[in-house]
Amino acid sequence: MPRFSMDEIGDLINSGQTIEVVLQGGAPWGFSLKGGAEHHCPLTIAKIEAGGKVHHTGDVKLDDVVVGINGVPCDKHVEAIQLVRTAHHSLSLTLFR
């Protein structure tokens, strides 16, 4: 599984090799994350809650690499959790598969 630098994340987002999934309605969003740059591995979708908002989209898969949250390029777990927690009514995930 690839790990991307912040420069590479920007390039991926600009290249069209990513998908954007927008969730509405506020938390709970129905997924958990693992990894991140501080763990020397990519930031990925670790779990999808059955019946949750992410599950209902059908667009998010286990092990998708998260490269952005709410339009902010992201590769660190701590930063990602903060971005998710501060999303109140909608959450946008930029994913690389």
Short mmCIF file of C-alpha atoms in Angstrom, two decimals:
data_model
loop_
_atom_site.label_atom_id
_atom_site.label_comp_id
_atom_site.label_asym_id
_atom_site.label_seq_id
_atom_site.Cartn_x
_atom_site.Cartn_y
_atom_site.Cartn_z
CA MET A 1 0.00 0.00 0.00
CA PRO A 2 1.52 3.32 -1.00
CA ARG A 3 2.42 6.08 1.42
CA PHE A 4 2.43 9.54 -0.12
CA SER A 5 4.31 12.70 0.80
CA MET A 6 2.28 15.91 1.10
CA ASP A 7 3.59 16.98 -2.34
CA GLU A 8 2.46 13.68 -3.84
CA ILE A 9 -0.95 14.03 -2.17
CA GLY A 10 -1.38 17.43 -3.82
CA ASP A 11 -0.37 15.94 -7.18
CA LEU A 12 -2.84 13.04 -6.76
CA ILE A 13 -5.71 15.38 -5.91
CA ASN A 14 -4.92 17.58 -8.92
CA SER A 15 -4.47 14.61 -11.28
CA GLY A 16 -8.02 13.31 -11.00
CA GLN A 17 -6.83 9.95 -9.63
CA THR A 18 -8.89 10.42 -6.50
CA ILE A 19 -12.58 10.20 -5.67
CA GLU A 20 -14.50 12.64 -3.51
CA VAL A 21 -17.20 11.33 -1.17
CA VAL A 22 -19.42 13.85 0.61
CA LEU A 23 -21.38 12.76 3.68
CA GLN A 24 -24.28 14.81 5.01
CA GLY A 25 -26.11 15.04 8.31
CA GLY A 26 -23.39 15.19 10.93
CA ALA A 27 -21.62 12.62 13.07
CA PRO A 28 -21.46 9.73 13.60
CA TRP A 29 -19.98 9.21 10.15
CA GLY A 30 -19.65 5.43 10.45
CA PHE A 31 -15.97 4.74 9.78
CA SER A 32 -12.62 4.60 11.51
CA LEU A 33 -9.10 5.35 10.32
CA LYS A 34 -5.74 3.66 10.79
CA GLY A 35 -2.17 4.54 9.98
CA GLY A 36 -0.82 7.93 9.04
CA ALA A 37 2.59 9.48 8.44
CA GLU A 38 3.45 9.40 12.13
CA HIS A 39 3.01 5.59 11.99
CA HIS A 40 5.07 5.31 8.77
CA CYS A 41 2.15 4.00 6.74
CA PRO A 42 -0.69 5.47 4.69
CA LEU A 43 -3.80 6.87 6.33
CA THR A 44 -6.55 4.40 5.41
CA ILE A 45 -10.15 3.44 6.08
CA ALA A 46 -9.91 0.74 8.77
CA LYS A 47 -13.57 -0.01 9.48
CA ILE A 48 -16.95 0.78 7.97
CA GLU A 49 -19.92 0.55 10.33
CA ALA A 50 -22.84 -1.43 8.87
CA GLY A 51 -25.74 0.94 8.32
CA GLY A 52 -23.61 4.05 8.86
CA LYS A 53 -23.37 7.07 6.57
CA VAL A 54 -20.21 5.82 4.84
CA HIS A 55 -21.75 2.37 4.34
CA HIS A 56 -24.87 3.84 2.72
CA THR A 57 -22.85 5.71 0.07
CA GLY A 58 -21.32 2.49 -1.25
CA ASP A 59 -18.41 4.61 -2.46
CA VAL A 60 -15.92 4.00 0.36
CA LYS A 61 -13.99 0.73 0.62
CA LEU A 62 -11.81 -0.74 3.34
CA ASP A 63 -8.17 0.25 2.86
CA ASP A 64 -8.98 3.28 0.67
CA VAL A 65 -6.16 5.77 1.21
CA VAL A 66 -7.37 9.07 2.66
CA VAL A 67 -5.51 11.96 1.05
CA GLY A 68 -7.82 14.81 2.06
CA ILE A 69 -10.59 15.73 4.48
CA ASN A 70 -12.89 18.69 3.88
CA GLY A 71 -10.59 19.95 1.14
CA VAL A 72 -7.48 19.84 3.33
CA PRO A 73 -4.65 17.54 2.15
CA CYS A 74 -3.98 15.16 5.01
CA ASP A 75 -1.56 12.33 5.76
CA LYS A 76 -1.38 12.32 9.59
CA HIS A 77 -3.78 10.37 11.82
CA VAL A 78 -3.97 13.05 14.52
CA GLU A 79 -4.74 15.76 11.96
CA ALA A 80 -7.36 13.57 10.27
CA ILE A 81 -9.17 12.87 13.54
CA GLN A 82 -9.26 16.60 14.31
CA LEU A 83 -10.66 17.42 10.86
CA VAL A 84 -13.35 14.74 11.20
CA ARG A 85 -14.31 15.87 14.70
CA THR A 86 -14.72 19.48 13.61
CA ALA A 87 -17.00 18.56 10.69
CA HIS A 88 -20.53 19.29 11.89
CA HIS A 89 -23.05 19.03 9.04
CA SER A 90 -21.05 17.53 6.19
CA LEU A 91 -17.78 15.67 5.71
CA SER A 92 -15.83 15.39 2.47
CA LEU A 93 -13.31 12.56 2.02
CA THR A 94 -10.78 12.58 -0.80
CA LEU A 95 -9.71 8.99 -1.40
CA PHE A 96 -7.15 7.17 -3.53
CA ARG A 97 -7.86 3.58 -4.46
#
